[in-house]
Coordinates of C-alpha atoms in Angstrom, one line a residue:
V1 CA -4.7 24.2 39.5
S2 CA -8.4 24.0 40.4
G3 CA -10.2 27.3 40.3
V4 CA -7.8 28.9 37.7
G5 CA -8.6 29.9 34.1
Y6 CA -5.7 29.7 31.6
F7 CA -5.4 31.8 28.5
T8 CA -3.3 29.5 26.3
D9 CA -1.1 31.0 23.6
T10 CA -0.1 28.2 21.1
S11 CA 1.1 30.6 18.5
G12 CA 4.7 29.3 19.1
G13 CA 3.7 25.6 19.1
A14 CA 1.4 23.0 20.5
F15 CA 1.6 22.1 24.2
N16 CA -0.3 20.5 27.1
V17 CA -2.3 21.7 30.1
T18 CA -2.2 19.0 32.8
L19 CA -5.3 18.6 35.0
P20 CA -4.9 18.1 38.8
S21 CA -3.8 14.6 39.8
S22 CA -6.3 14.0 42.7
P23 CA -9.3 16.1 41.9
S24 CA -12.4 16.4 44.1
A25 CA -16.0 16.8 42.9
G26 CA -16.6 20.4 41.9
N27 CA -13.0 21.3 41.0
V28 CA -12.9 23.6 38.0
V29 CA -10.3 24.4 35.3
A30 CA -10.9 26.6 32.3
V31 CA -8.8 27.2 29.1
A32 CA -9.2 29.7 26.3
D33 CA -7.5 30.0 22.8
Y34 CA -5.6 33.3 23.5
A35 CA -4.1 33.7 20.0
N36 CA -6.8 31.9 18.0
T37 CA -4.2 29.2 17.0
W38 CA -5.7 26.0 18.4
D39 CA -6.6 24.9 14.8
T40 CA -2.9 24.9 13.7
N41 CA -1.2 24.2 17.0
N42 CA -3.4 22.1 19.1
L43 CA -3.8 22.4 22.9
T44 CA -3.9 19.0 24.6
I45 CA -5.7 18.6 28.0
A46 CA -3.7 15.9 29.7
R47 CA -6.1 13.9 31.9
N48 CA -3.4 13.0 34.5
G49 CA -5.1 9.7 35.5
S50 CA -8.8 10.8 35.5
N51 CA -11.4 10.3 32.8
I52 CA -12.4 13.2 30.5
E53 CA -16.1 13.1 29.4
G54 CA -16.1 9.4 30.6
A55 CA -13.1 8.4 28.4
A56 CA -9.6 7.4 29.5
S57 CA -7.9 9.6 27.0
D58 CA -6.5 13.1 26.7
F59 CA -8.7 15.9 25.2
V60 CA -7.4 17.7 22.1
C61 CA -8.6 21.3 21.5
N62 CA -8.3 22.1 17.8
K63 CA -11.0 24.6 17.1
E64 CA -9.9 28.2 16.7
G65 CA -11.1 30.7 19.2
S66 CA -12.7 28.3 21.7
T67 CA -13.1 28.7 25.4
I68 CA -13.9 25.7 27.5
T69 CA -14.5 24.9 31.2
F70 CA -13.9 21.5 32.8
V71 CA -15.7 20.5 36.0
Y72 CA -14.7 17.3 37.9
V73 CA -17.8 15.2 38.6
D74 CA -16.8 11.7 39.8
A75 CA -14.5 8.8 38.9
T76 CA -16.8 7.6 36.1
K77 CA -17.3 10.8 34.1
G78 CA -14.2 12.5 35.4
W79 CA -13.9 16.0 34.0
V80 CA -16.9 17.2 32.1
V81 CA -17.2 20.2 29.8
T82 CA -19.7 22.9 31.0
N83 CA -20.7 26.5 30.7
T84 CA -19.3 27.3 27.2
G85 CA -20.8 24.2 25.6
N86 CA -20.1 20.6 25.0
S87 CA -16.9 19.0 23.7
S88 CA -17.9 19.5 20.0
Q89 CA -17.4 23.2 20.4
A90 CA -13.7 22.7 21.1
F91 CA -13.0 19.6 19.2
E92 CA -13.6 19.1 15.5
T93 CA -13.7 15.6 13.9
K94 CA -11.4 15.6 10.8
Y95 CA -10.9 13.0 8.1
V96 CA -8.1 12.5 5.6
T97 CA -8.9 14.6 2.5
A98 CA -7.0 14.2 -0.7
T99 CA -7.0 14.4 -4.5
G100 CA -5.2 12.5 -7.2
G101 CA -5.5 9.7 -9.7
T102 CA -8.9 8.5 -10.8
E103 CA -11.3 9.1 -7.9
T104 CA -14.2 6.8 -7.0
T105 CA -16.2 6.1 -3.8
S106 CA -17.3 3.0 -2.0
G107 CA -19.7 3.6 0.9
D108 CA -18.0 6.2 3.1
Y109 CA -14.6 5.6 1.5
K110 CA -12.8 7.3 -1.3
I111 CA -10.6 5.4 -3.7
H112 CA -7.6 6.9 -5.7
T113 CA -6.4 4.7 -8.6
F114 CA -3.2 5.5 -10.4
T115 CA -2.5 3.7 -13.6
G116 CA 0.4 6.0 -14.4
P117 CA 2.6 8.6 -12.6
G118 CA 0.8 11.2 -10.6
T119 CA 0.6 12.9 -7.2
F120 CA -1.5 12.0 -4.2
T121 CA -2.1 15.4 -2.6
V122 CA -3.3 15.4 1.0
S123 CA -4.9 18.7 2.1
C124 CA -6.1 17.5 5.5
A125 CA -4.3 14.7 7.5
G126 CA -7.4 14.1 9.7
N127 CA -7.3 13.2 13.4
S128 CA -7.9 10.3 15.8
A129 CA -11.6 11.2 16.1
G130 CA -12.1 10.8 12.3
S131 CA -9.4 9.2 10.2
S132 CA -5.6 9.7 10.0
T133 CA -4.4 6.7 7.9
V134 CA -4.8 5.3 4.4
D135 CA -4.7 1.8 3.0
Y136 CA -2.7 1.0 -0.1
L137 CA -2.0 -1.5 -2.9
V138 CA 1.3 -1.0 -4.8
V139 CA 2.1 -3.4 -7.7
A140 CA 5.2 -3.0 -9.8
G141 CA 5.6 -3.7 -13.5
G142 CA 5.8 -7.3 -14.6
A143 CA 8.8 -8.6 -16.6
N144 CA 9.3 -9.5 -20.2
G145 CA 9.5 -13.3 -21.0
G146 CA 12.8 -14.5 -22.5
G147 CA 13.3 -15.6 -26.1
D148 CA 14.2 -18.8 -28.0
G149 CA 12.5 -21.4 -25.9
A150 CA 12.5 -19.4 -22.8
G151 CA 11.2 -18.9 -19.3
G152 CA 8.3 -16.7 -18.3
G153 CA 8.7 -13.2 -16.9
G154 CA 8.3 -12.7 -13.1
A155 CA 5.3 -10.7 -11.8
G156 CA 5.9 -7.2 -10.4
G157 CA 6.3 -6.9 -6.6
Y158 CA 2.9 -6.9 -4.8
R159 CA 2.5 -5.0 -1.5
E160 CA -0.7 -4.0 0.4
S161 CA -2.0 -3.1 3.8
S162 CA -4.6 -4.9 5.9
G163 CA -7.7 -2.8 4.8
T164 CA -8.7 -2.1 8.4
A165 CA -8.5 1.7 7.9
S166 CA -10.9 1.4 5.0
G167 CA -13.8 -0.6 6.1
S168 CA -12.1 -4.1 6.3
Y169 CA -12.4 -5.0 2.6
T170 CA -10.9 -8.3 1.4
V171 CA -7.1 -8.5 1.2
S172 CA -4.7 -11.2 0.2
P173 CA -2.6 -13.0 2.8
L174 CA 0.2 -10.6 1.9
G175 CA -1.8 -7.8 3.5
S176 CA -2.8 -9.5 6.7
G177 CA -1.6 -7.6 9.7
V178 CA 0.2 -4.9 7.6
S179 CA -0.5 -1.4 9.1
A180 CA -2.1 1.3 7.1
L181 CA 0.0 4.4 6.5
S182 CA -0.3 7.7 8.3
V183 CA -0.2 10.8 6.1
T184 CA 0.5 14.5 6.5
A185 CA -0.7 17.4 4.4
Q186 CA 1.6 17.3 1.4
G187 CA 1.9 15.9 -2.1
Y188 CA 3.1 12.3 -2.4
P189 CA 4.6 11.5 -5.8
I190 CA 3.2 8.2 -7.2
A191 CA 5.4 6.0 -9.5
V192 CA 3.6 3.3 -11.5
G193 CA 6.1 0.8 -13.0
G194 CA 6.0 -0.1 -16.7
G195 CA 6.2 -3.7 -17.8
G196 CA 9.5 -5.0 -19.2
S197 CA 9.4 -4.3 -23.0
G198 CA 9.6 -7.1 -25.6
E199 CA 13.4 -7.8 -25.7
G200 CA 13.5 -7.8 -29.5
T201 CA 16.4 -10.1 -30.0
P202 CA 15.2 -13.7 -29.6
A203 CA 18.0 -15.5 -27.7
R204 CA 18.1 -13.1 -24.8
T205 CA 17.0 -12.7 -21.3
G206 CA 13.7 -10.7 -20.9
N207 CA 13.8 -7.2 -19.6
S208 CA 12.8 -6.7 -16.0
G209 CA 9.8 -4.5 -15.0
S210 CA 10.0 -1.1 -13.3
N211 CA 9.3 -0.2 -9.7
S212 CA 6.1 1.3 -8.3
S213 CA 6.0 3.4 -5.2
F214 CA 3.9 5.4 -2.8
S215 CA 5.3 7.2 0.3
T216 CA 7.7 4.6 2.0
I217 CA 6.2 1.6 0.1
I218 CA 8.3 0.5 -2.9
S219 CA 7.4 -2.6 -5.0
T220 CA 10.2 -4.0 -7.2
G221 CA 9.7 -4.8 -10.9
G222 CA 9.5 -8.4 -11.9
G223 CA 12.6 -10.3 -13.0
G224 CA 13.1 -11.1 -16.7
G225 CA 12.6 -14.7 -18.0
G226 CA 15.7 -16.6 -18.9
A227 CA 16.7 -17.0 -22.5
G228 CA 16.9 -20.2 -24.5
N229 CA 19.8 -22.1 -26.0
T230 CA 22.0 -19.6 -27.8
P231 CA 23.3 -17.7 -25.9
P232 CA 22.1 -19.1 -22.5
G233 CA 20.8 -16.0 -20.7
A234 CA 20.1 -16.4 -17.0
A235 CA 16.7 -15.5 -15.5
S236 CA 16.7 -12.3 -13.4
A237 CA 15.6 -11.7 -9.8
G238 CA 12.9 -9.2 -8.9
G239 CA 9.7 -8.6 -7.0
S240 CA 8.9 -12.1 -8.4
G241 CA 11.7 -13.9 -10.3
G242 CA 11.8 -15.0 -13.9
G243 CA 11.7 -18.6 -15.0
S244 CA 14.7 -20.3 -16.6
G245 CA 15.2 -21.0 -20.3
R246 CA 15.7 -24.4 -21.9
Q247 CA 18.5 -26.9 -22.2
S248 CA 21.1 -27.6 -19.5
P249 CA 20.2 -27.2 -15.8
R250 CA 19.7 -23.5 -15.0
A251 CA 18.6 -21.6 -11.9
A252 CA 15.5 -19.4 -11.8
G253 CA 15.4 -15.8 -10.8
A254 CA 14.8 -15.2 -7.1
G255 CA 11.7 -13.5 -5.9
N256 CA 11.2 -10.9 -3.0
T257 CA 14.4 -9.1 -4.2
P258 CA 15.2 -6.9 -2.3
P259 CA 13.6 -8.6 0.6
V260 CA 10.6 -7.1 2.5
S261 CA 8.2 -8.6 5.0
P262 CA 5.6 -9.9 4.1
P263 CA 7.4 -11.0 0.9
Q264 CA 6.4 -9.1 -2.3
G265 CA 6.6 -12.2 -4.6
N266 CA 8.1 -15.6 -5.3
S267 CA 10.8 -17.2 -7.4
G268 CA 10.5 -18.4 -10.9
A269 CA 11.0 -22.1 -11.8
G270 CA 14.4 -23.5 -12.8
S271 CA 15.4 -26.3 -15.2
S272 CA 16.4 -29.2 -12.9
A273 CA 18.0 -31.3 -15.6
F274 CA 19.1 -31.4 -19.2
G275 CA 15.8 -31.9 -20.9
N276 CA 14.5 -28.6 -22.3
Q277 CA 12.3 -27.7 -19.4
R278 CA 11.6 -24.0 -19.3
G279 CA 10.1 -22.5 -16.2
G280 CA 7.2 -20.2 -15.4
G281 CA 7.8 -16.9 -13.8
G282 CA 7.0 -16.4 -10.1
G283 CA 3.7 -14.7 -8.9
A284 CA 2.6 -12.8 -5.9
L285 CA 1.3 -15.9 -4.1
G286 CA 3.1 -18.8 -5.8
P287 CA 6.4 -19.8 -7.5
G288 CA 6.6 -20.6 -11.1
A289 CA 6.4 -24.3 -12.2
E290 CA 8.9 -26.3 -14.2
G291 CA 7.8 -27.6 -17.5
A292 CA 6.5 -31.2 -17.8
P293 CA 6.8 -33.3 -19.8
V294 CA 10.2 -32.7 -21.4
C295 CA 10.2 -29.7 -23.7
A296 CA 6.9 -28.3 -22.3
G297 CA 6.6 -24.8 -20.8
G298 CA 5.9 -24.4 -17.0
N299 CA 2.9 -22.4 -15.7
G300 CA 3.4 -19.0 -14.1
G301 CA 2.9 -18.5 -10.4
G302 CA -0.5 -17.3 -9.2
G303 CA -1.3 -13.7 -8.3
A304 CA -3.1 -12.2 -5.2
T305 CA -6.6 -10.9 -4.8
S306 CA -7.7 -7.6 -3.2
S307 CA -10.9 -5.6 -3.3
I308 CA -9.4 -2.3 -2.4
N309 CA -11.1 -0.9 -5.4
A310 CA -14.5 -2.4 -4.3
T311 CA -14.2 -5.2 -6.8
P312 CA -12.2 -8.4 -6.0
T313 CA -9.3 -8.4 -8.6
V314 CA -6.4 -10.7 -9.1
R315 CA -3.0 -9.1 -9.9
A316 CA 0.7 -10.0 -10.2
G317 CA 0.6 -13.4 -11.9
G318 CA 3.8 -14.9 -13.4
G319 CA 4.3 -15.5 -17.1
G320 CA 4.2 -19.0 -18.6
G321 CA 7.3 -20.7 -20.0
A322 CA 7.5 -21.6 -23.7
S323 CA 7.5 -25.1 -25.3
T324 CA 9.6 -26.3 -28.2
P325 CA 7.8 -29.1 -30.2
N326 CA 4.9 -28.2 -32.4
S327 CA 2.8 -30.7 -30.5
L328 CA 3.0 -28.9 -27.2
T329 CA 1.4 -25.7 -25.9
G330 CA 3.2 -23.1 -23.8
G331 CA 2.8 -22.8 -20.1
S332 CA -0.3 -20.9 -18.8
G333 CA 0.2 -17.5 -17.3
G334 CA -0.6 -17.3 -13.6
A335 CA -3.9 -15.9 -12.5
G336 CA -3.6 -12.1 -12.2
G337 CA -2.5 -11.0 -15.7
G338 CA 0.4 -13.4 -16.5
G339 CA 0.8 -14.0 -20.2
N340 CA 0.9 -17.5 -21.7
G341 CA 4.2 -19.0 -23.0
G342 CA 4.6 -19.5 -26.7
G343 CA 3.7 -22.9 -28.1
G344 CA 5.7 -25.0 -30.5
G345 CA 6.1 -23.7 -34.0
N346 CA 7.8 -20.4 -33.1
S347 CA 5.0 -18.5 -31.4
T348 CA 5.7 -15.3 -29.5
G349 CA 5.0 -15.2 -25.8
V350 CA 1.8 -13.4 -24.8
A351 CA 2.1 -10.1 -23.0
G352 CA 1.1 -9.6 -19.4
T353 CA -2.1 -7.7 -18.8
V354 CA -1.9 -3.9 -18.5
N355 CA -2.1 -2.5 -14.9
T356 CA -1.9 -5.9 -13.2
G357 CA 1.9 -6.3 -13.0
G358 CA 1.6 -9.7 -14.8
G359 CA 4.7 -11.3 -16.3
G360 CA 5.0 -11.9 -20.0
G361 CA 5.2 -15.4 -21.5
G362 CA 8.4 -16.8 -22.9
G363 CA 9.0 -17.1 -26.6
S364 CA 9.2 -20.6 -28.1
A365 CA 11.7 -22.1 -30.5
T366 CA 12.1 -25.0 -32.9
S367 CA 15.1 -26.3 -34.9
P368 CA 16.1 -24.9 -37.2
A369 CA 15.6 -21.2 -36.5
P370 CA 14.0 -18.7 -36.5
S371 CA 13.0 -18.5 -32.9
T372 CA 10.7 -16.0 -31.2
V373 CA 10.6 -13.3 -28.6
G374 CA 9.0 -13.2 -25.2
G375 CA 5.9 -11.2 -24.4
A376 CA 6.1 -7.8 -22.7
G377 CA 5.3 -7.5 -19.0
G378 CA 2.1 -5.8 -17.8
S379 CA 2.4 -2.4 -16.2
G380 CA 1.7 -1.9 -12.5
I381 CA -0.9 0.0 -10.5
V382 CA -1.2 2.0 -7.2
I383 CA -4.5 2.2 -5.4
I384 CA -5.0 4.3 -2.2

């Protein structure tokens, strides 16, 4: 009501004071922080259709112990703060404040990089006048390539936000249109997935990578590369799927498993016919390729580029498939840390690069044995 001053007690919780619906020039409403609790339980001045300080938005009082008077001027300015000072005396701009991981800065923004498990601890959640959201990149561990003339390991799942909360840095197509995350004052456990370890026994499917996570965002570890001839181990599904092993037609591991939108990865390559093709593992932005010519290893799928850490970096490339004859080289690992597949002459698959989520290359094979093992997957990373 115009002409009334309100001593607002928010000690029991935040609430609104609603301004008159059809004010006239000179109308006055005053509010005061009765219990000195506006900083913890905000008082919101609901504009009720009129501007406040020239803006079509409600006014949040969050500074302890303030007293503020609103006078209605006209339809353009609406209610204006007078007497006890300007709006900065009752409203404090706040920004997200946090610790955790390796901390760096880029311009006005702070970057938290986790290459292993940790905690992202938020001490201030910010507000709409400053900042209240964070951008993220969450990459899971890449998978191990298979053994004995095998497919490449799939890259770890790759998930990111659009970058609009952090100065509009460059993101991959997977981050386009994805909202930043709101945070509250608490500790957020960070999981950074390890890469699938070298499987050790040659003729076996590679081990899948482990998941990475931050808040509600979970990226799935890459799917292991399919094993070679004896026994015929199937490729595994994951963030990106593993490529199939050699010999008879075999299916590749599916990507984006479990499904999320946008997809966190792609499928590996299968063997379409009896002919010793072995497929590359899937990557964040592309599927693995089938080996060509016969007995060659296919290339791993390509990874995605983000500059969330202020440096454009490619991550989550799939591992290359292995070849069999001595005259052929293995498939190339996908850009973004994918390991190369083993070449003819019993060469071991190359490991995926650490903290990229790259898949490991498949191990090659010749006849007679021995045959070789696949490369380990690269560990993941979380950047906020």
